[in-house]
PDB file of C-alpha atoms in Angstrom:
ATOM      1  CA  MET A 114       9.706 -19.899  72.100  1.00  0.00           C
ATOM      2  CA  THR A 115      11.769 -18.476  69.420  1.00  0.00           C
ATOM      3  CA  THR A 116      14.668 -16.533  70.209  1.00  0.00           C
ATOM      4  CA  ARG A 117      15.509 -12.800  68.955  1.00  0.00           C
ATOM      5  CA  ALA A 118      18.261 -14.671  66.597  1.00  0.00           C
ATOM      6  CA  GLU A 119      15.901 -17.144  65.110  1.00  0.00           C
ATOM      7  CA  SER A 120      13.413 -14.090  64.353  1.00  0.00           C
ATOM      8  CA  ALA A 121      16.086 -12.424  62.664  1.00  0.00           C
ATOM      9  CA  ALA A 122      17.061 -15.037  60.792  1.00  0.00           C
ATOM     10  CA  ALA A 123      13.520 -15.696  59.900  1.00  0.00           C
ATOM     11  CA  THR A 124      13.425 -12.050  58.965  1.00  0.00           C
ATOM     12  CA  ARG A 125      16.077 -12.057  56.598  1.00  0.00           C
ATOM     13  CA  ARG A 126      15.131 -15.230  55.399  1.00  0.00           C
ATOM     14  CA  ALA A 127      11.553 -13.075  54.121  1.00  0.00           C
ATOM     15  CA  LEU A 128      13.328 -10.072  53.078  1.00  0.00           C
ATOM     16  CA  LEU A 129      15.603 -12.136  50.728  1.00  0.00           C
ATOM     17  CA  ASP A 130      12.518 -14.521  49.288  1.00  0.00           C
ATOM     18  CA  ALA A 131      10.727 -11.324  48.642  1.00  0.00           C
ATOM     19  CA  ALA A 132      13.905  -9.535  46.940  1.00  0.00           C
ATOM     20  CA  ALA A 133      14.147 -12.182  44.772  1.00  0.00           C
ATOM     21  CA  GLU A 134      10.497 -12.675  43.797  1.00  0.00           C
ATOM     22  CA  LEU A 135      10.185  -8.790  42.858  1.00  0.00           C
ATOM     23  CA  LEU A 136      13.732  -9.211  41.123  1.00  0.00           C
ATOM     24  CA  ASP A 137      12.315 -11.854  39.043  1.00  0.00           C
ATOM     25  CA  LEU A 138       8.691 -10.038  38.171  1.00  0.00           C
ATOM     26  CA  GLY A 139      10.581  -6.399  37.423  1.00  0.00           C
ATOM     27  CA  GLY A 140      13.905  -6.337  37.709  1.00  0.00           C
ATOM     28  CA  PRO A 141      16.334  -4.684  39.868  1.00  0.00           C
ATOM     29  CA  GLU A 142      14.475  -1.509  39.534  1.00  0.00           C
ATOM     30  CA  ALA A 143      11.263  -2.914  41.448  1.00  0.00           C
ATOM     31  CA  VAL A 144      13.603  -4.128  44.061  1.00  0.00           C
ATOM     32  CA  THR A 145      13.270  -1.152  46.873  1.00  0.00           C
ATOM     33  CA  LEU A 146      13.631  -2.093  50.684  1.00  0.00           C
ATOM     34  CA  ARG A 147      10.042  -0.601  51.248  1.00  0.00           C
ATOM     35  CA  GLU A 148       8.654  -2.778  48.687  1.00  0.00           C
ATOM     36  CA  VAL A 149      10.841  -5.862  49.702  1.00  0.00           C
ATOM     37  CA  GLY A 150       9.648  -4.826  53.600  1.00  0.00           C
ATOM     38  CA  ALA A 151       5.873  -4.933  52.667  1.00  0.00           C
ATOM     39  CA  ARG A 152       5.873  -7.761  50.266  1.00  0.00           C
ATOM     40  CA  ALA A 153       7.775  -9.930  53.413  1.00  0.00           C
ATOM     41  CA  GLY A 154       5.221  -8.527  55.604  1.00  0.00           C
ATOM     42  CA  VAL A 155       7.557  -7.283  58.173  1.00  0.00           C
ATOM     43  CA  THR A 156       7.863  -3.964  60.015  1.00  0.00           C
ATOM     44  CA  ARG A 157       8.693  -0.553  57.926  1.00  0.00           C
ATOM     45  CA  GLY A 158      12.219  -0.391  59.381  1.00  0.00           C
ATOM     46  CA  ALA A 159      13.096  -4.447  59.019  1.00  0.00           C
ATOM     47  CA  PRO A 160      14.747  -4.337  55.793  1.00  0.00           C
ATOM     48  CA  TYR A 161      17.054  -1.403  57.316  1.00  0.00           C
ATOM     49  CA  ARG A 162      18.235  -3.239  60.245  1.00  0.00           C
ATOM     50  CA  HIS A 163      19.354  -6.341  57.987  1.00  0.00           C
ATOM     51  CA  PHE A 164      20.517  -4.407  54.737  1.00  0.00           C
ATOM     52  CA  THR A 165      22.339  -0.826  54.325  1.00  0.00           C
ATOM     53  CA  GLY A 166      20.576  -0.634  50.815  1.00  0.00           C
ATOM     54  CA  LYS A 167      19.257  -1.808  47.544  1.00  0.00           C
ATOM     55  CA  ASP A 168      23.011  -3.068  46.591  1.00  0.00           C
ATOM     56  CA  SER A 169      23.551  -4.645  49.770  1.00  0.00           C
ATOM     57  CA  LEU A 170      20.380  -6.737  49.503  1.00  0.00           C
ATOM     58  CA  LEU A 171      20.867  -7.421  45.595  1.00  0.00           C
ATOM     59  CA  THR A 172      24.434  -8.855  46.446  1.00  0.00           C
ATOM     60  CA  ALA A 173      22.795 -11.043  49.116  1.00  0.00           C
ATOM     61  CA  VAL A 174      20.459 -12.274  46.507  1.00  0.00           C
ATOM     62  CA  ALA A 175      23.356 -13.194  44.210  1.00  0.00           C
ATOM     63  CA  ALA A 176      25.303 -14.916  47.051  1.00  0.00           C
ATOM     64  CA  GLU A 177      22.364 -17.394  47.600  1.00  0.00           C
ATOM     65  CA  SER A 178      21.974 -17.828  44.157  1.00  0.00           C
ATOM     66  CA  TRP A 179      25.816 -18.692  43.212  1.00  0.00           C
ATOM     67  CA  GLU A 180      25.343 -20.947  46.484  1.00  0.00           C
ATOM     68  CA  ARG A 181      22.175 -22.803  44.397  1.00  0.00           C
ATOM     69  CA  ILE A 182      24.385 -23.199  41.088  1.00  0.00           C
ATOM     70  CA  GLY A 183      27.494 -24.444  43.131  1.00  0.00           C
ATOM     71  CA  ASP A 184      25.113 -26.921  44.433  1.00  0.00           C
ATOM     72  CA  GLN A 185      23.666 -27.974  41.251  1.00  0.00           C
ATOM     73  CA  VAL A 186      27.311 -28.294  39.799  1.00  0.00           C
ATOM     74  CA  HIS A 187      28.327 -30.168  42.851  1.00  0.00           C
ATOM     75  CA  ALA A 188      25.562 -32.594  42.527  1.00  0.00           C
ATOM     76  CA  LEU A 189      26.582 -33.567  39.156  1.00  0.00           C
ATOM     77  CA  ARG A 190      30.019 -33.687  39.798  1.00  0.00           C
ATOM     78  CA  THR A 191      29.663 -36.434  42.518  1.00  0.00           C
ATOM     79  CA  ASP A 192      26.897 -38.471  40.740  1.00  0.00           C
ATOM     80  CA  PRO A 193      28.632 -41.951  39.544  1.00  0.00           C
ATOM     81  CA  SER A 194      25.530 -42.601  37.302  1.00  0.00           C
ATOM     82  CA  LEU A 195      26.869 -39.803  34.747  1.00  0.00           C
ATOM     83  CA  SER A 196      29.905 -39.619  32.247  1.00  0.00           C
ATOM     84  CA  ALA A 197      32.428 -36.917  32.620  1.00  0.00           C
ATOM     85  CA  SER A 198      30.906 -35.725  29.364  1.00  0.00           C
ATOM     86  CA  GLU A 199      26.960 -35.442  30.891  1.00  0.00           C
ATOM     87  CA  LYS A 200      28.272 -33.600  34.106  1.00  0.00           C
ATOM     88  CA  LEU A 201      30.027 -30.958  31.868  1.00  0.00           C
ATOM     89  CA  ARG A 202      26.576 -30.665  29.412  1.00  0.00           C
ATOM     90  CA  GLY A 203      24.484 -30.266  32.848  1.00  0.00           C
ATOM     91  CA  ALA A 204      26.716 -27.816  34.306  1.00  0.00           C
ATOM     92  CA  LEU A 205      26.805 -25.332  30.965  1.00  0.00           C
ATOM     93  CA  ARG A 206      22.932 -25.964  31.094  1.00  0.00           C
ATOM     94  CA  ALA A 207      22.602 -24.918  34.615  1.00  0.00           C
ATOM     95  CA  LEU A 208      23.986 -21.442  33.832  1.00  0.00           C
ATOM     96  CA  ILE A 209      22.243 -21.167  30.813  1.00  0.00           C
ATOM     97  CA  ASP A 210      18.566 -22.319  32.303  1.00  0.00           C
ATOM     98  CA  VAL A 211      19.354 -19.055  34.650  1.00  0.00           C
ATOM     99  CA  GLY A 212      19.606 -16.594  31.915  1.00  0.00           C
ATOM    100  CA  ARG A 213      16.648 -18.578  30.274  1.00  0.00           C
ATOM    101  CA  ASN A 214      14.233 -18.817  33.911  1.00  0.00           C
ATOM    102  CA  GLN A 215      15.677 -15.849  35.624  1.00  0.00           C
ATOM    103  CA  PRO A 216      16.837 -13.265  33.265  1.00  0.00           C
ATOM    104  CA  HIS A 217      17.014 -10.456  35.751  1.00  0.00           C
ATOM    105  CA  LEU A 218      18.658 -12.570  38.155  1.00  0.00           C
ATOM    106  CA  TYR A 219      20.819 -13.923  35.369  1.00  0.00           C
ATOM    107  CA  GLN A 220      22.168 -10.167  34.756  1.00  0.00           C
ATOM    108  CA  VAL A 221      22.673  -9.564  38.794  1.00  0.00           C
ATOM    109  CA  LEU A 222      25.005 -12.730  38.886  1.00  0.00           C
ATOM    110  CA  PHE A 223      26.775 -10.902  36.657  1.00  0.00           C
ATOM    111  CA  ARG A 224      27.038  -7.074  37.000  1.00  0.00           C
ATOM    112  CA  ARG A 225      30.009  -4.831  37.272  1.00  0.00           C
ATOM    113  CA  ARG A 226      30.449  -3.459  40.622  1.00  0.00           C
ATOM    114  CA  ALA A 227      31.127   0.269  40.838  1.00  0.00           C
ATOM    115  CA  ASN A 228      33.428  -0.286  43.908  1.00  0.00           C
ATOM    116  CA  LEU A 229      35.093  -3.425  44.319  1.00  0.00           C
ATOM    117  CA  PRO A 230      36.895  -4.915  47.337  1.00  0.00           C
ATOM    118  CA  GLY A 231      40.215  -3.001  47.540  1.00  0.00           C
ATOM    119  CA  GLN A 232      38.981   0.233  45.090  1.00  0.00           C
ATOM    120  CA  LEU A 233      37.893   2.266  47.891  1.00  0.00           C
ATOM    121  CA  GLY A 234      41.650   2.477  50.384  1.00  0.00           C
ATOM    122  CA  ASP A 235      41.883  -0.439  53.197  1.00  0.00           C
ATOM    123  CA  GLY A 236      40.187   2.144  55.826  1.00  0.00           C
ATOM    124  CA  MET A 237      36.948   2.791  53.350  1.00  0.00           C
ATOM    125  CA  ASP A 238      37.045  -0.957  52.489  1.00  0.00           C
ATOM    126  CA  ARG A 239      36.631  -1.820  55.920  1.00  0.00           C
ATOM    127  CA  ILE A 240      34.026   0.441  56.876  1.00  0.00           C
ATOM    128  CA  ARG A 241      32.116  -1.007  53.822  1.00  0.00           C
ATOM    129  CA  ARG A 242      32.399  -4.222  55.429  1.00  0.00           C
ATOM    130  CA  GLN A 243      31.446  -3.530  58.366  1.00  0.00           C
ATOM    131  CA  LEU A 244      27.970  -2.077  56.866  1.00  0.00           C
ATOM    132  CA  CYS A 245      27.406  -4.703  54.338  1.00  0.00           C
ATOM    133  CA  GLY A 246      28.436  -7.841  55.723  1.00  0.00           C
ATOM    134  CA  PRO A 247      28.269 -10.327  55.544  1.00  0.00           C
ATOM    135  CA  GLU A 248      24.443 -10.157  54.285  1.00  0.00           C
ATOM    136  CA  GLY A 249      25.596  -7.709  51.610  1.00  0.00           C
ATOM    137  CA  ASP A 250      29.349  -8.468  51.665  1.00  0.00           C
ATOM    138  CA  PRO A 251      30.290  -8.748  47.930  1.00  0.00           C
ATOM    139  CA  ALA A 252      33.137 -10.652  49.284  1.00  0.00           C
ATOM    140  CA  VAL A 253      30.467 -13.471  50.384  1.00  0.00           C
ATOM    141  CA  ALA A 254      28.813 -13.438  46.359  1.00  0.00           C
ATOM    142  CA  ASP A 255      32.263 -13.576  45.128  1.00  0.00           C
ATOM    143  CA  ARG A 256      33.390 -16.307  47.333  1.00  0.00           C
ATOM    144  CA  ALA A 257      30.200 -18.215  46.207  1.00  0.00           C
ATOM    145  CA  ALA A 258      31.342 -17.557  42.546  1.00  0.00           C
ATOM    146  CA  GLU A 259      34.540 -19.085  42.976  1.00  0.00           C
ATOM    147  CA  ARG A 260      33.116 -22.264  44.646  1.00  0.00           C
ATOM    148  CA  PHE A 261      31.101 -22.963  41.508  1.00  0.00           C
ATOM    149  CA  GLN A 262      34.083 -22.219  39.729  1.00  0.00           C
ATOM    150  CA  ASP A 263      35.712 -24.566  40.986  1.00  0.00           C
ATOM    151  CA  GLU A 264      33.093 -27.355  40.828  1.00  0.00           C
ATOM    152  CA  PHE A 265      33.070 -26.588  37.034  1.00  0.00           C
ATOM    153  CA  LEU A 266      36.878 -26.564  36.865  1.00  0.00           C
ATOM    154  CA  ASP A 267      37.223 -30.399  38.458  1.00  0.00           C
ATOM    155  CA  ILE A 268      34.409 -31.613  35.721  1.00  0.00           C
ATOM    156  CA  VAL A 269      36.463 -29.859  32.957  1.00  0.00           C
ATOM    157  CA  ALA A 270      39.688 -31.119  34.437  1.00  0.00           C
ATOM    158  CA  ALA A 271      38.140 -34.705  34.376  1.00  0.00           C
ATOM    159  CA  LEU A 272      37.651 -34.437  30.456  1.00  0.00           C
ATOM    160  CA  ALA A 273      40.625 -31.978  29.531  1.00  0.00           C
ATOM    161  CA  GLY A 274      43.149 -33.090  31.825  1.00  0.00           C
ATOM    162  CA  GLU A 275      44.551 -30.671  34.871  1.00  0.00           C
ATOM    163  CA  ARG A 276      46.671 -28.806  32.767  1.00  0.00           C
ATOM    164  CA  ASN A 277      43.961 -27.733  30.160  1.00  0.00           C
ATOM    165  CA  ALA A 278      41.150 -27.233  32.786  1.00  0.00           C
ATOM    166  CA  ARG A 279      41.699 -23.649  33.560  1.00  0.00           C
ATOM    167  CA  HIS A 280      41.884 -22.914  29.703  1.00  0.00           C
ATOM    168  CA  TYR A 281      39.459 -24.693  28.098  1.00  0.00           C
ATOM    169  CA  GLY A 282      37.515 -23.729  31.554  1.00  0.00           C
ATOM    170  CA  ALA A 283      37.162 -20.474  30.927  1.00  0.00           C
ATOM    171  CA  LEU A 284      36.549 -20.947  27.385  1.00  0.00           C
ATOM    172  CA  LEU A 285      33.612 -22.699  28.388  1.00  0.00           C
ATOM    173  CA  LEU A 286      31.854 -20.183  30.787  1.00  0.00           C
ATOM    174  CA  THR A 287      32.302 -17.012  28.826  1.00  0.00           C
ATOM    175  CA  SER A 288      31.112 -19.455  25.764  1.00  0.00           C
ATOM    176  CA  ALA A 289      27.925 -20.496  27.584  1.00  0.00           C
ATOM    177  CA  HIS A 290      28.088 -16.784  28.733  1.00  0.00           C
ATOM    178  CA  GLY A 291      27.495 -15.599  25.160  1.00  0.00           C
ATOM    179  CA  ILE A 292      25.073 -18.348  24.496  1.00  0.00           C
ATOM    180  CA  ALA A 293      22.836 -16.728  27.456  1.00  0.00           C
ATOM    181  CA  GLY A 294      23.372 -13.532  26.326  1.00  0.00           C
ATOM    182  CA  MET A 295      22.513 -14.301  22.452  1.00  0.00           C
ATOM    183  CA  GLU A 296      19.584 -16.199  23.761  1.00  0.00           C
ATOM    184  CA  LEU A 297      18.241 -13.483  26.027  1.00  0.00           C
ATOM    185  CA  SER A 298      18.750 -10.599  23.760  1.00  0.00           C
ATOM    186  CA  GLY A 299      16.950 -12.400  20.881  1.00  0.00           C
ATOM    187  CA  HIS A 300      19.604 -12.701  18.659  1.00  0.00           C
ATOM    188  CA  LEU A 301      20.412 -16.614  18.392  1.00  0.00           C
ATOM    189  CA  ASP A 302      17.782 -16.868  15.863  1.00  0.00           C
ATOM    190  CA  THR A 303      17.755 -20.453  14.561  1.00  0.00           C
ATOM    191  CA  ASP A 304      16.632 -19.161  11.058  1.00  0.00           C
ATOM    192  CA  LYS A 305      19.812 -16.945  10.798  1.00  0.00           C
ATOM    193  CA  TRP A 306      22.050 -19.234  12.338  1.00  0.00           C
ATOM    194  CA  HIS A 307      20.245 -22.747  11.744  1.00  0.00           C
ATOM    195  CA  THR A 308      21.421 -23.892  15.476  1.00  0.00           C
ATOM    196  CA  THR A 309      20.235 -23.694  19.019  1.00  0.00           C
ATOM    197  CA  ALA A 310      21.665 -23.151  22.114  1.00  0.00           C
ATOM    198  CA  ASP A 311      21.755 -26.755  23.254  1.00  0.00           C
ATOM    199  CA  GLU A 312      23.432 -27.684  19.900  1.00  0.00           C
ATOM    200  CA  LEU A 313      25.963 -25.253  21.029  1.00  0.00           C
ATOM    201  CA  VAL A 314      26.438 -26.633  24.149  1.00  0.00           C
ATOM    202  CA  ASP A 315      26.609 -30.039  22.734  1.00  0.00           C
ATOM    203  CA  THR A 316      29.597 -28.880  20.336  1.00  0.00           C
ATOM    204  CA  LEU A 317      31.086 -27.273  23.481  1.00  0.00           C
ATOM    205  CA  VAL A 318      31.515 -30.499  25.124  1.00  0.00           C
ATOM    206  CA  ARG A 319      32.588 -32.580  22.385  1.00  0.00           C
ATOM    207  CA  MET A 320      35.308 -30.173  21.761  1.00  0.00           C
ATOM    208  CA  VAL A 321      36.739 -30.678  25.101  1.00  0.00           C
ATOM    209  CA  THR A 322      36.028 -34.303  25.151  1.00  0.00           C
ATOM    210  CA  ASP A 323      38.019 -34.501  22.117  1.00  0.00           C
ATOM    211  CA  VAL A 324      41.344 -32.631  23.499  1.00  0.00           C
ATOM    212  CA  GLY A 325      40.679 -34.845  27.006  1.00  0.00           C
ATOM    213  CA  GLU A 326      40.868 -37.969  24.182  1.00  0.00           C
ATOM    214  CA  THR A 327      44.182 -36.501  22.141  1.00  0.00           C
ATOM    215  CA  THR A 328      46.748 -35.367  25.587  1.00  0.00           C
TER     216      THR A 328
END
């Protein structure tokens, strides 16, 4: 017999899967609680019992996506068959591949929120967390993104050293973000720049490897 908690978990799973599908198909504009509920095959009121609105739902989708990327990078970091440079190359490509394969999701992952935790004041921020969390709490997505960043920094540290890890980690991530954005917008034209995103990643990895060898 299915318990109420199991039923609620299954409904939430169906809603998140439907939201992710709609996001891939039509971007954030295509994601509404009504459309998500219809695609998930749940009752009309079900989405509103799990999420306070579209932003809450997209935040939950982002949190799960950051967790998946974090899992990928963790698997790379702990794979004994890979060299340190191969781990870094794989981690950078994992991020860029999201931009390639799921451009709408990529934009959601890096969107700027209108109201960040703490900007509303303690009382209003507490109410926001009560209304939106944990399913759509921005702090959950932030923690998932930070987990990815920590895994990534460990990979960078193995090449560049602990002292240089944050400096080069930030440089690598901003570079990867720029590569993904240029590729996504169509401005990384090989005829103009005589290079590709993968070649740029290889250059970044060699740069950090060289730093590690000279320290």
